[in-house]
Short mmCIF file of C-alpha atoms in Angstrom, two decimals:
data_model
loop_
_atom_site.label_atom_id
_atom_site.label_comp_id
_atom_site.label_asym_id
_atom_site.label_seq_id
_atom_site.Cartn_x
_atom_site.Cartn_y
_atom_site.Cartn_z
CA UNK A 1 6.65 -78.04 -81.74
CA UNK A 2 4.14 -77.50 -84.60
CA UNK A 3 1.25 -74.75 -83.72
CA UNK A 4 -1.14 -74.01 -85.96
CA UNK A 5 -3.56 -70.98 -85.20
CA UNK A 6 -6.67 -72.08 -86.18
CA UNK A 7 -8.83 -68.89 -85.13
CA UNK A 8 -8.72 -65.75 -82.54
CA UNK A 9 -7.17 -67.35 -79.29
CA UNK A 10 -8.28 -71.27 -80.71
CA UNK A 11 -4.57 -73.22 -81.33
CA UNK A 12 -3.65 -76.84 -82.55
CA UNK A 13 -0.51 -77.89 -80.63
CA UNK A 14 1.60 -80.49 -81.30
CA UNK A 15 4.02 -80.81 -78.59
CA UNK A 16 5.81 -83.61 -76.65
CA UNK A 17 4.16 -86.34 -79.05
CA UNK A 18 0.57 -85.36 -78.35
CA UNK A 19 -1.64 -83.17 -79.49
CA UNK A 20 -3.16 -80.40 -77.87
CA UNK A 21 -6.29 -77.97 -78.71
CA UNK A 22 -6.34 -74.60 -76.96
CA UNK A 23 -9.36 -72.42 -76.13
CA UNK A 24 -11.22 -73.58 -78.49
CA UNK A 25 -13.97 -71.50 -80.74
CA UNK A 26 -15.63 -73.03 -83.36
CA UNK A 27 -19.21 -71.57 -84.05
CA UNK A 28 -20.00 -70.01 -87.46
CA UNK A 29 -19.61 -66.72 -88.61
CA UNK A 30 -22.12 -64.49 -86.30
CA UNK A 31 -23.48 -66.88 -83.89
CA UNK A 32 -23.00 -64.80 -81.15
CA UNK A 33 -23.99 -61.67 -80.33
CA UNK A 34 -21.54 -58.48 -80.27
CA UNK A 35 -19.32 -58.09 -77.37
CA UNK A 36 -21.02 -56.17 -74.14
CA UNK A 37 -20.34 -52.90 -74.22
CA UNK A 38 -18.27 -52.89 -77.39
CA UNK A 39 -18.93 -49.67 -79.91
CA UNK A 40 -20.38 -51.84 -81.92
CA UNK A 41 -22.99 -54.24 -83.70
CA UNK A 42 -21.07 -56.85 -85.73
CA UNK A 43 -21.65 -60.34 -84.15
CA UNK A 44 -18.93 -62.91 -83.88
CA UNK A 45 -17.21 -64.54 -84.46
CA UNK A 46 -16.20 -61.75 -87.49
CA UNK A 47 -14.94 -64.39 -89.96
CA UNK A 48 -15.39 -68.55 -90.24
CA UNK A 49 -12.92 -71.56 -89.56
CA UNK A 50 -10.05 -71.75 -91.96
CA UNK A 51 -11.61 -75.54 -92.83
CA UNK A 52 -13.72 -78.00 -91.52
CA UNK A 53 -14.36 -77.74 -88.27
CA UNK A 54 -14.02 -81.90 -87.89
CA UNK A 55 -10.21 -81.03 -88.88
CA UNK A 56 -10.29 -79.83 -85.19
CA UNK A 57 -12.39 -81.91 -83.24
CA UNK A 58 -10.09 -84.90 -82.03
CA UNK A 59 -7.13 -83.78 -80.19
CA UNK A 60 -5.31 -86.07 -76.95
CA UNK A 61 -5.85 -82.91 -75.02
CA UNK A 62 -7.90 -79.44 -74.53
CA UNK A 63 -6.67 -76.55 -72.24
CA UNK A 64 -9.07 -73.87 -72.09
CA UNK A 65 -6.98 -70.77 -70.28
CA UNK A 66 -10.64 -69.20 -68.53
CA UNK A 67 -14.50 -69.85 -69.65
CA UNK A 68 -15.37 -66.43 -71.64
CA UNK A 69 -17.03 -67.66 -75.03
CA UNK A 70 -14.27 -66.50 -77.38
CA UNK A 71 -11.86 -69.12 -75.76
CA UNK A 72 -14.60 -71.89 -74.94
CA UNK A 73 -17.44 -71.39 -76.72
CA UNK A 74 -21.04 -73.04 -77.33
CA UNK A 75 -19.95 -74.99 -80.66
CA UNK A 76 -16.74 -76.68 -78.92
CA UNK A 77 -18.71 -77.58 -75.99
CA UNK A 78 -21.53 -79.37 -77.94
CA UNK A 79 -19.19 -80.64 -80.33
CA UNK A 80 -16.23 -82.32 -78.44
CA UNK A 81 -16.02 -85.75 -76.96
CA UNK A 82 -17.75 -85.36 -73.60
CA UNK A 83 -15.03 -87.86 -72.36
CA UNK A 84 -11.68 -85.95 -73.89
CA UNK A 85 -9.48 -85.04 -71.48
CA UNK A 86 -9.41 -81.67 -70.50
CA UNK A 87 -7.27 -79.40 -68.07
CA UNK A 88 -8.63 -76.02 -67.15
CA UNK A 89 -7.94 -73.26 -64.14
CA UNK A 90 -9.06 -74.41 -61.14
CA UNK A 91 -12.02 -71.69 -61.00
CA UNK A 92 -13.55 -73.14 -64.04
CA UNK A 93 -13.60 -76.75 -63.65
CA UNK A 94 -17.07 -77.17 -62.34
CA UNK A 95 -18.56 -74.80 -64.52
CA UNK A 96 -17.38 -77.26 -67.44
CA UNK A 97 -18.05 -79.98 -65.88
CA UNK A 98 -21.29 -79.10 -65.50
CA UNK A 99 -21.50 -78.90 -69.47
CA UNK A 100 -21.27 -83.17 -69.05
CA UNK A 101 -17.51 -82.94 -69.72
CA UNK A 102 -16.50 -86.19 -67.40
CA UNK A 103 -12.29 -85.97 -67.81
CA UNK A 104 -12.15 -82.35 -66.55
CA UNK A 105 -8.49 -81.94 -64.47
CA UNK A 106 -8.68 -78.56 -62.94
CA UNK A 107 -5.46 -77.21 -62.66
CA UNK A 108 -4.50 -75.17 -59.00
CA UNK A 109 -0.49 -75.14 -59.91
CA UNK A 110 0.30 -78.39 -62.73
CA UNK A 111 -0.33 -80.46 -64.08
CA UNK A 112 0.91 -83.54 -66.25
CA UNK A 113 -0.30 -85.37 -69.57
CA UNK A 114 1.54 -87.85 -71.31
CA UNK A 115 5.25 -86.84 -70.18
CA UNK A 116 3.99 -83.28 -70.87
CA UNK A 117 4.03 -80.53 -68.07
CA UNK A 118 1.30 -78.13 -67.99
CA UNK A 119 2.06 -75.39 -65.50
CA UNK A 120 -0.36 -72.79 -64.78
CA UNK A 121 0.72 -68.96 -64.70
CA UNK A 122 -0.94 -65.72 -63.94
CA UNK A 123 -2.14 -62.68 -65.33
CA UNK A 124 -4.54 -59.94 -65.75
CA UNK A 125 -7.44 -59.22 -67.78
CA UNK A 126 -7.72 -55.35 -67.83
CA UNK A 127 -7.00 -52.65 -65.33
CA UNK A 128 -9.18 -51.18 -62.39
CA UNK A 129 -12.69 -52.16 -61.66
CA UNK A 130 -13.41 -54.12 -65.41
CA UNK A 131 -10.12 -56.25 -64.74
CA UNK A 132 -11.56 -57.25 -61.81
CA UNK A 133 -15.47 -57.66 -63.16
CA UNK A 134 -13.11 -59.75 -66.18
CA UNK A 135 -12.78 -62.70 -63.81
CA UNK A 136 -9.76 -64.89 -62.97
CA UNK A 137 -7.92 -65.66 -66.33
CA UNK A 138 -4.55 -68.00 -67.23
CA UNK A 139 -1.73 -68.36 -69.06
CA UNK A 140 -0.24 -71.68 -69.54
CA UNK A 141 3.46 -73.33 -69.62
CA UNK A 142 4.49 -76.16 -71.37
CA UNK A 143 7.36 -78.31 -70.67
CA UNK A 144 8.54 -81.48 -72.30
CA UNK A 145 11.53 -83.81 -72.91
CA UNK A 146 13.22 -82.41 -76.04
CA UNK A 147 10.55 -79.63 -76.63
CA UNK A 148 11.79 -76.00 -76.17
CA UNK A 149 9.32 -74.48 -73.02
CA UNK A 150 6.05 -73.11 -74.31
CA UNK A 151 3.98 -70.29 -72.63
CA UNK A 152 0.76 -70.25 -73.70
CA UNK A 153 0.15 -66.14 -72.03
CA UNK A 154 -3.98 -66.64 -71.95
CA UNK A 155 -5.64 -63.33 -72.32
CA UNK A 156 -3.70 -60.62 -70.14
CA UNK A 157 -1.90 -57.31 -70.56
CA UNK A 158 1.73 -56.94 -69.77
CA UNK A 159 1.76 -57.05 -66.18
CA UNK A 160 4.27 -58.70 -63.27
CA UNK A 161 2.65 -61.92 -63.30
CA UNK A 162 3.79 -62.76 -67.10
CA UNK A 163 7.05 -60.79 -66.43
CA UNK A 164 7.35 -63.82 -63.95
CA UNK A 165 6.74 -66.69 -65.80
CA UNK A 166 9.30 -65.15 -68.51
CA UNK A 167 11.78 -64.92 -65.78
CA UNK A 168 11.05 -68.21 -63.71
CA UNK A 169 10.94 -70.96 -66.89
CA UNK A 170 12.18 -68.72 -69.57
CA UNK A 171 10.54 -69.95 -72.38
CA UNK A 172 11.57 -70.15 -75.92
CA UNK A 173 8.00 -69.10 -77.44
CA UNK A 174 5.87 -66.78 -76.38
CA UNK A 175 1.86 -67.04 -77.45
CA UNK A 176 0.29 -63.69 -76.64
CA UNK A 177 -3.30 -62.69 -76.86
CA UNK A 178 -3.33 -58.85 -78.92
CA UNK A 179 -6.13 -57.70 -79.92
CA UNK A 180 -5.93 -55.05 -77.69
CA UNK A 181 -10.00 -55.76 -76.49
CA UNK A 182 -11.45 -52.66 -75.57
CA UNK A 183 -15.43 -51.84 -73.80
CA UNK A 184 -16.58 -48.13 -74.59
CA UNK A 185 -14.48 -47.00 -71.25
CA UNK A 186 -11.44 -48.54 -69.69
CA UNK A 187 -8.19 -49.53 -70.50
CA UNK A 188 -7.77 -52.53 -73.09
CA UNK A 189 -8.21 -56.03 -71.66
CA UNK A 190 -5.41 -57.69 -73.88
CA UNK A 191 -1.94 -56.53 -75.10
CA UNK A 192 -1.23 -54.05 -77.46
CA UNK A 193 1.61 -53.07 -79.29
CA UNK A 194 3.48 -51.46 -76.14
CA UNK A 195 2.94 -54.29 -74.17
CA UNK A 196 4.34 -56.56 -76.45
CA UNK A 197 7.02 -54.22 -77.15
CA UNK A 198 7.52 -54.34 -73.24
CA UNK A 199 7.46 -58.06 -73.40
CA UNK A 200 10.53 -58.22 -76.46
CA UNK A 201 12.70 -56.16 -74.55
CA UNK A 202 12.41 -57.87 -71.46
CA UNK A 203 12.58 -61.49 -72.82
CA UNK A 204 14.70 -60.85 -75.90
CA UNK A 205 15.51 -64.30 -76.72
CA UNK A 206 11.81 -65.38 -76.66
CA UNK A 207 10.39 -65.68 -79.98
CA UNK A 208 6.55 -64.42 -79.87
CA UNK A 209 3.57 -65.35 -81.51
CA UNK A 210 0.50 -62.56 -81.52
CA UNK A 211 -2.97 -63.50 -81.94
CA UNK A 212 -6.39 -63.08 -80.83
CA UNK A 213 -6.91 -60.40 -84.13
CA UNK A 214 -9.31 -59.85 -86.21
CA UNK A 215 -12.10 -62.57 -85.39
CA UNK A 216 -13.97 -60.46 -82.07
CA UNK A 217 -15.77 -57.15 -82.57
CA UNK A 218 -14.20 -55.50 -79.42
CA UNK A 219 -10.62 -56.76 -80.97
CA UNK A 220 -9.46 -52.85 -82.84
CA UNK A 221 -5.81 -53.76 -83.12
CA UNK A 222 -5.99 -55.82 -86.05
CA UNK A 223 -2.82 -57.93 -87.54
CA UNK A 224 -2.15 -54.93 -90.41
CA UNK A 225 -2.30 -52.29 -87.56
CA UNK A 226 0.21 -54.49 -85.49
CA UNK A 227 2.67 -55.10 -88.41
CA UNK A 228 2.72 -51.79 -88.63
CA UNK A 229 3.68 -49.80 -84.97
CA UNK A 230 5.74 -53.09 -84.22
CA UNK A 231 7.56 -52.16 -87.60
CA UNK A 232 7.82 -48.56 -86.94
CA UNK A 233 9.29 -49.61 -83.14
CA UNK A 234 11.77 -51.81 -84.89
CA UNK A 235 11.00 -55.04 -83.69
CA UNK A 236 8.70 -56.95 -86.31
CA UNK A 237 11.65 -59.30 -86.80
CA UNK A 238 10.51 -60.64 -83.11
CA UNK A 239 7.22 -61.02 -83.55
CA UNK A 240 5.44 -64.19 -85.39
CA UNK A 241 1.63 -62.32 -86.20
CA UNK A 242 0.36 -65.91 -88.05
CA UNK A 243 -3.30 -66.06 -90.59
CA UNK A 244 -5.77 -67.94 -89.67
CA UNK A 245 -5.03 -71.93 -90.48
CA UNK A 246 -1.14 -71.06 -90.35
CA UNK A 247 0.84 -73.78 -89.35
CA UNK A 248 4.54 -72.53 -87.32
CA UNK A 249 7.16 -75.12 -87.20
CA UNK A 250 9.07 -74.00 -83.72
CA UNK A 251 11.87 -75.33 -81.80
#
């Protein structure tokens, strides 16, 4: 298994003999306005891609965890081939099909692609009313013969749904969306160092890869801050924090 962080939550995954593009945000720097109700006016994405966009336009399949623009943007929807196999959560299938994609497979529980099993998991994109307004989000477990179990947690905080997925599927690696994304009011809607610490304590045998940082204006937890805070907690050695474009070989 090889995993490349493209930018933010966008991943290029070689797994089970196939290549998956996960949560593509492929727009140019500054292509989109600031997140509504954020505390600054920086346009998104904050940084460019780590290479030519064509590098990531021909995967075998695409996985979209949820329909927010920083996980499935207008650039991805316009640049990717309309007949590419595309897996989404059940709630987003019609919207993606309406963009002209002809091979959308909404997942209620699980699906299979070329011998790779994709299992949908739950999550909580924040707390209270904000969490409800953010809408449904999903993670995905990937399983294939000869490969370690991989858990793409998606946009979620540490919660019972994440705990259940770790306990049930015992993943060798979990990719978490950090960044501590937050609006002007309310709690964070993605993981911070406390969430990641709780995950590490709960699943000590699981490798953790933290992404979803330094690219969107309301994600205030940077890679540098996360490293510093995890080091202070004594768990930095448990967490991989890749740079944009970095490839991780995971077994």
